[in-house]
Amino acid sequence: MRAPVNTQVFARIGIDLSGPFVLSATGKKYVLNIICWFSKYLISVPLEDAKAITIADALMQEFILKFGACTEIISDSAAAFTSEFYQEFCWLMNVNNKYATPYCSKGNAITERSFHTIQDVLAKMHLPYIACCYNTSIHDTTHETLFFLVFGRDPIFCADVILDPQTREGYAKTDVGMYKAQLIKRLHIAWQQATLWWAHAFLQMKRQYDKKERSHHVKVGD
């Protein structure tokens, strides 16, 4: 069992489609999950259908235009992801498209687990709120919130300002140069720690995997 290299935010992402669900009031019945393999940051997009053009448009509008291009996308072998249109889209975006092993969810396990997390409370009109809760919760692997690993700060909610009005004022009084330096330093430290925790979690998974794996001796002519 070999570990993929995850050291940059949004360099490698996993995508997966879930549905159809009961049609929502806004005409959506599928959900596309896009998740960063390094930070585990989740982007959930409700879709009207599971067509390749719809998925490509969601990737462009909700991921690439907001967070920039990635270098690799991991998906399963669903028809939409193997279609000629989707393949050409990845080629135009200069993205290396890889498929997880069929019938083996471990190949894209990070994205699979994100669906397990939100499906119990999934409702199309509440999806952005569910994704926000997911992204602002501390992840078991990285020991940081997904939001912090991407933006270098924790989000400020209305309750934070009500409980401590100086929370918002603190940002307004911060020197731009100092804020930039602090942001870079915080991100550098957080990414280093996340990488170490990710490697530790992988070693634990590897030990469990190796316990079940048996070596096979193949001879010439078998």
mmCIF file of C-alpha atoms in Angstrom, residues 60-198:
data_model
loop_
_atom_site.group_PDB
_atom_site.id
_atom_site.type_symbol
_atom_site.label_atom_id
_atom_site.label_comp_id
_atom_site.label_asym_id
_atom_site.label_seq_id
_atom_site.Cartn_x
_atom_site.Cartn_y
_atom_site.Cartn_z
ATOM 1 C CA MET A 60 -15.694 25.387 -13.437
ATOM 2 C CA GLN A 61 -18.172 27.649 -11.611
ATOM 3 C CA GLU A 62 -17.814 26.346 -8.061
ATOM 4 C CA PHE A 63 -14.176 25.232 -7.963
ATOM 5 C CA ILE A 64 -11.826 26.493 -10.691
ATOM 6 C CA LEU A 65 -13.166 30.071 -10.852
ATOM 7 C CA LYS A 66 -13.114 30.359 -7.051
ATOM 8 C CA PHE A 67 -10.038 28.397 -5.986
ATOM 9 C CA GLY A 68 -7.948 28.039 -9.140
ATOM 10 C CA ALA A 69 -6.953 24.996 -11.175
ATOM 11 C CA CYS A 70 -5.855 21.674 -9.714
ATOM 12 C CA THR A 71 -3.344 19.222 -11.167
ATOM 13 C CA GLU A 72 -5.188 15.963 -10.540
ATOM 14 C CA ILE A 73 -8.794 14.783 -10.156
ATOM 15 C CA ILE A 74 -9.697 11.400 -8.645
ATOM 16 C CA SER A 75 -13.111 9.933 -9.495
ATOM 17 C CA ASP A 76 -14.838 6.610 -9.993
ATOM 18 C CA SER A 77 -15.647 5.182 -13.420
ATOM 19 C CA ALA A 78 -19.210 6.483 -13.644
ATOM 20 C CA ALA A 79 -20.467 7.211 -17.153
ATOM 21 C CA ALA A 80 -20.262 10.984 -16.712
ATOM 22 C CA PHE A 81 -16.596 10.803 -15.649
ATOM 23 C CA THR A 82 -15.562 8.508 -18.507
ATOM 24 C CA SER A 83 -17.458 10.374 -21.227
ATOM 25 C CA GLU A 84 -15.640 11.968 -24.137
ATOM 26 C CA PHE A 85 -16.909 15.413 -23.097
ATOM 27 C CA TYR A 86 -15.502 15.107 -19.559
ATOM 28 C CA GLN A 87 -12.190 13.762 -20.866
ATOM 29 C CA GLU A 88 -11.872 16.743 -23.201
ATOM 30 C CA PHE A 89 -12.781 19.129 -20.374
ATOM 31 C CA CYS A 90 -9.924 17.728 -18.241
ATOM 32 C CA TRP A 91 -7.578 17.983 -21.215
ATOM 33 C CA LEU A 92 -8.496 21.638 -21.796
ATOM 34 C CA MET A 93 -7.954 22.377 -18.090
ATOM 35 C CA ASN A 94 -4.605 20.516 -18.232
ATOM 36 C CA VAL A 95 -5.768 18.249 -15.413
ATOM 37 C CA ASN A 96 -4.578 14.676 -14.925
ATOM 38 C CA ASN A 97 -7.746 12.604 -14.522
ATOM 39 C CA LYS A 98 -7.376 9.363 -12.540
ATOM 40 C CA TYR A 99 -9.947 6.683 -11.773
ATOM 41 C CA ALA A 100 -10.279 4.821 -8.499
ATOM 42 C CA THR A 101 -10.209 1.024 -8.682
ATOM 43 C CA PRO A 102 -13.722 -0.293 -9.503
ATOM 44 C CA TYR A 103 -15.594 -1.823 -6.552
ATOM 45 C CA CYS A 104 -12.953 -0.474 -4.175
ATOM 46 C CA SER A 105 -14.069 2.738 -2.451
ATOM 47 C CA LYS A 106 -10.627 3.100 -0.790
ATOM 48 C CA GLY A 107 -9.372 4.556 -4.055
ATOM 49 C CA ASN A 108 -11.483 7.661 -3.453
ATOM 50 C CA ALA A 109 -12.273 7.047 0.212
ATOM 51 C CA ILE A 110 -11.891 10.689 1.275
ATOM 52 C CA THR A 111 -14.721 11.779 -1.017
ATOM 53 C CA GLU A 112 -16.818 8.722 -0.179
ATOM 54 C CA ARG A 113 -16.630 9.517 3.542
ATOM 55 C CA SER A 114 -17.720 13.100 2.949
ATOM 56 C CA PHE A 115 -21.030 11.764 1.607
ATOM 57 C CA HIS A 116 -21.467 9.505 4.627
ATOM 58 C CA THR A 117 -20.983 12.560 6.836
ATOM 59 C CA ILE A 118 -23.646 14.735 5.247
ATOM 60 C CA GLN A 119 -26.220 12.302 3.822
ATOM 61 C CA ASP A 120 -28.015 11.751 7.119
ATOM 62 C CA VAL A 121 -28.948 15.431 7.259
ATOM 63 C CA LEU A 122 -28.950 16.181 3.557
ATOM 64 C CA ALA A 123 -31.538 18.570 2.168
ATOM 65 C CA LYS A 124 -30.844 20.535 -1.000
ATOM 66 C CA MET A 125 -31.854 23.947 0.334
ATOM 67 C CA HIS A 126 -29.675 23.370 3.445
ATOM 68 C CA LEU A 127 -26.641 21.953 1.623
ATOM 69 C CA PRO A 128 -24.442 25.118 1.852
ATOM 70 C CA TYR A 129 -25.039 25.252 5.621
ATOM 71 C CA ILE A 130 -24.138 21.577 6.026
ATOM 72 C CA ALA A 131 -20.940 22.097 3.997
ATOM 73 C CA CYS A 132 -20.084 25.124 6.175
ATOM 74 C CA CYS A 133 -20.461 23.056 9.352
ATOM 75 C CA TYR A 134 -18.292 20.333 7.820
ATOM 76 C CA ASN A 135 -15.566 22.792 6.781
ATOM 77 C CA THR A 136 -15.459 24.570 10.152
ATOM 78 C CA SER A 137 -15.209 21.358 12.200
ATOM 79 C CA ILE A 138 -11.853 19.962 13.335
ATOM 80 C CA HIS A 139 -10.825 17.033 11.134
ATOM 81 C CA ASP A 140 -9.641 13.833 12.822
ATOM 82 C CA THR A 141 -6.674 13.444 10.462
ATOM 83 C CA THR A 142 -5.262 16.990 10.236
ATOM 84 C CA HIS A 143 -6.339 18.176 13.730
ATOM 85 C CA GLU A 144 -7.345 21.513 12.168
ATOM 86 C CA THR A 145 -10.532 22.893 10.685
ATOM 87 C CA LEU A 146 -10.661 22.533 6.910
ATOM 88 C CA PHE A 147 -11.446 26.254 6.648
ATOM 89 C CA PHE A 148 -8.226 27.198 8.496
ATOM 90 C CA LEU A 149 -6.008 25.040 6.265
ATOM 91 C CA VAL A 150 -7.360 26.794 3.165
ATOM 92 C CA PHE A 151 -7.702 30.415 4.352
ATOM 93 C CA GLY A 152 -5.223 30.636 7.244
ATOM 94 C CA ARG A 153 -7.805 31.878 9.730
ATOM 95 C CA ASP A 154 -10.942 30.697 11.460
ATOM 96 C CA PRO A 155 -14.251 32.110 10.194
ATOM 97 C CA ILE A 156 -15.983 34.869 12.155
ATOM 98 C CA PHE A 157 -19.693 34.233 12.668
ATOM 99 C CA CYS A 158 -22.357 36.611 13.966
ATOM 100 C CA ALA A 159 -22.253 34.930 17.379
ATOM 101 C CA ASP A 160 -18.516 35.661 17.649
ATOM 102 C CA VAL A 161 -19.079 39.389 17.085
ATOM 103 C CA ILE A 162 -22.004 39.469 19.535
ATOM 104 C CA LEU A 163 -20.007 37.713 22.264
ATOM 105 C CA ASP A 164 -16.835 39.714 21.588
ATOM 106 C CA PRO A 165 -17.289 42.909 19.491
ATOM 107 C CA GLN A 166 -13.500 43.397 19.406
ATOM 108 C CA THR A 167 -13.186 40.296 17.223
ATOM 109 C CA ARG A 168 -14.075 42.275 14.099
ATOM 110 C CA GLU A 169 -12.169 45.371 15.224
ATOM 111 C CA GLY A 170 -8.986 43.322 15.575
ATOM 112 C CA TYR A 171 -8.870 42.702 11.825
ATOM 113 C CA ALA A 172 -9.568 46.361 11.001
ATOM 114 C CA LYS A 173 -6.627 47.582 13.117
ATOM 115 C CA THR A 174 -4.108 45.071 11.787
ATOM 116 C CA ASP A 175 -1.403 46.437 9.475
ATOM 117 C CA VAL A 176 -1.699 44.918 5.980
ATOM 118 C CA GLY A 177 1.955 43.889 5.789
ATOM 119 C CA MET A 178 1.882 42.407 9.281
ATOM 120 C CA TYR A 179 -1.350 40.552 8.537
ATOM 121 C CA LYS A 180 0.143 39.064 5.363
ATOM 122 C CA ALA A 181 3.279 37.919 7.208
ATOM 123 C CA GLN A 182 1.219 36.405 10.023
ATOM 124 C CA LEU A 183 -1.085 34.693 7.534
ATOM 125 C CA ILE A 184 1.822 33.098 5.652
ATOM 126 C CA LYS A 185 3.414 31.977 8.913
ATOM 127 C CA ARG A 186 0.162 30.472 10.217
ATOM 128 C CA LEU A 187 -0.487 28.633 6.956
ATOM 129 C CA HIS A 188 3.089 27.322 6.803
ATOM 130 C CA ILE A 189 2.884 25.929 10.341
ATOM 131 C CA ALA A 190 -0.623 24.522 9.831
ATOM 132 C CA TRP A 191 0.304 22.816 6.551
ATOM 133 C CA GLN A 192 3.423 21.274 8.115
ATOM 134 C CA GLN A 193 1.406 19.907 11.014
ATOM 135 C CA ALA A 194 -1.359 18.678 8.707
ATOM 136 C CA THR A 195 1.206 16.862 6.550
ATOM 137 C CA LEU A 196 2.649 15.141 9.632
ATOM 138 C CA TRP A 197 -0.779 14.143 10.918
ATOM 139 C CA TRP A 198 -1.788 12.934 7.455
#
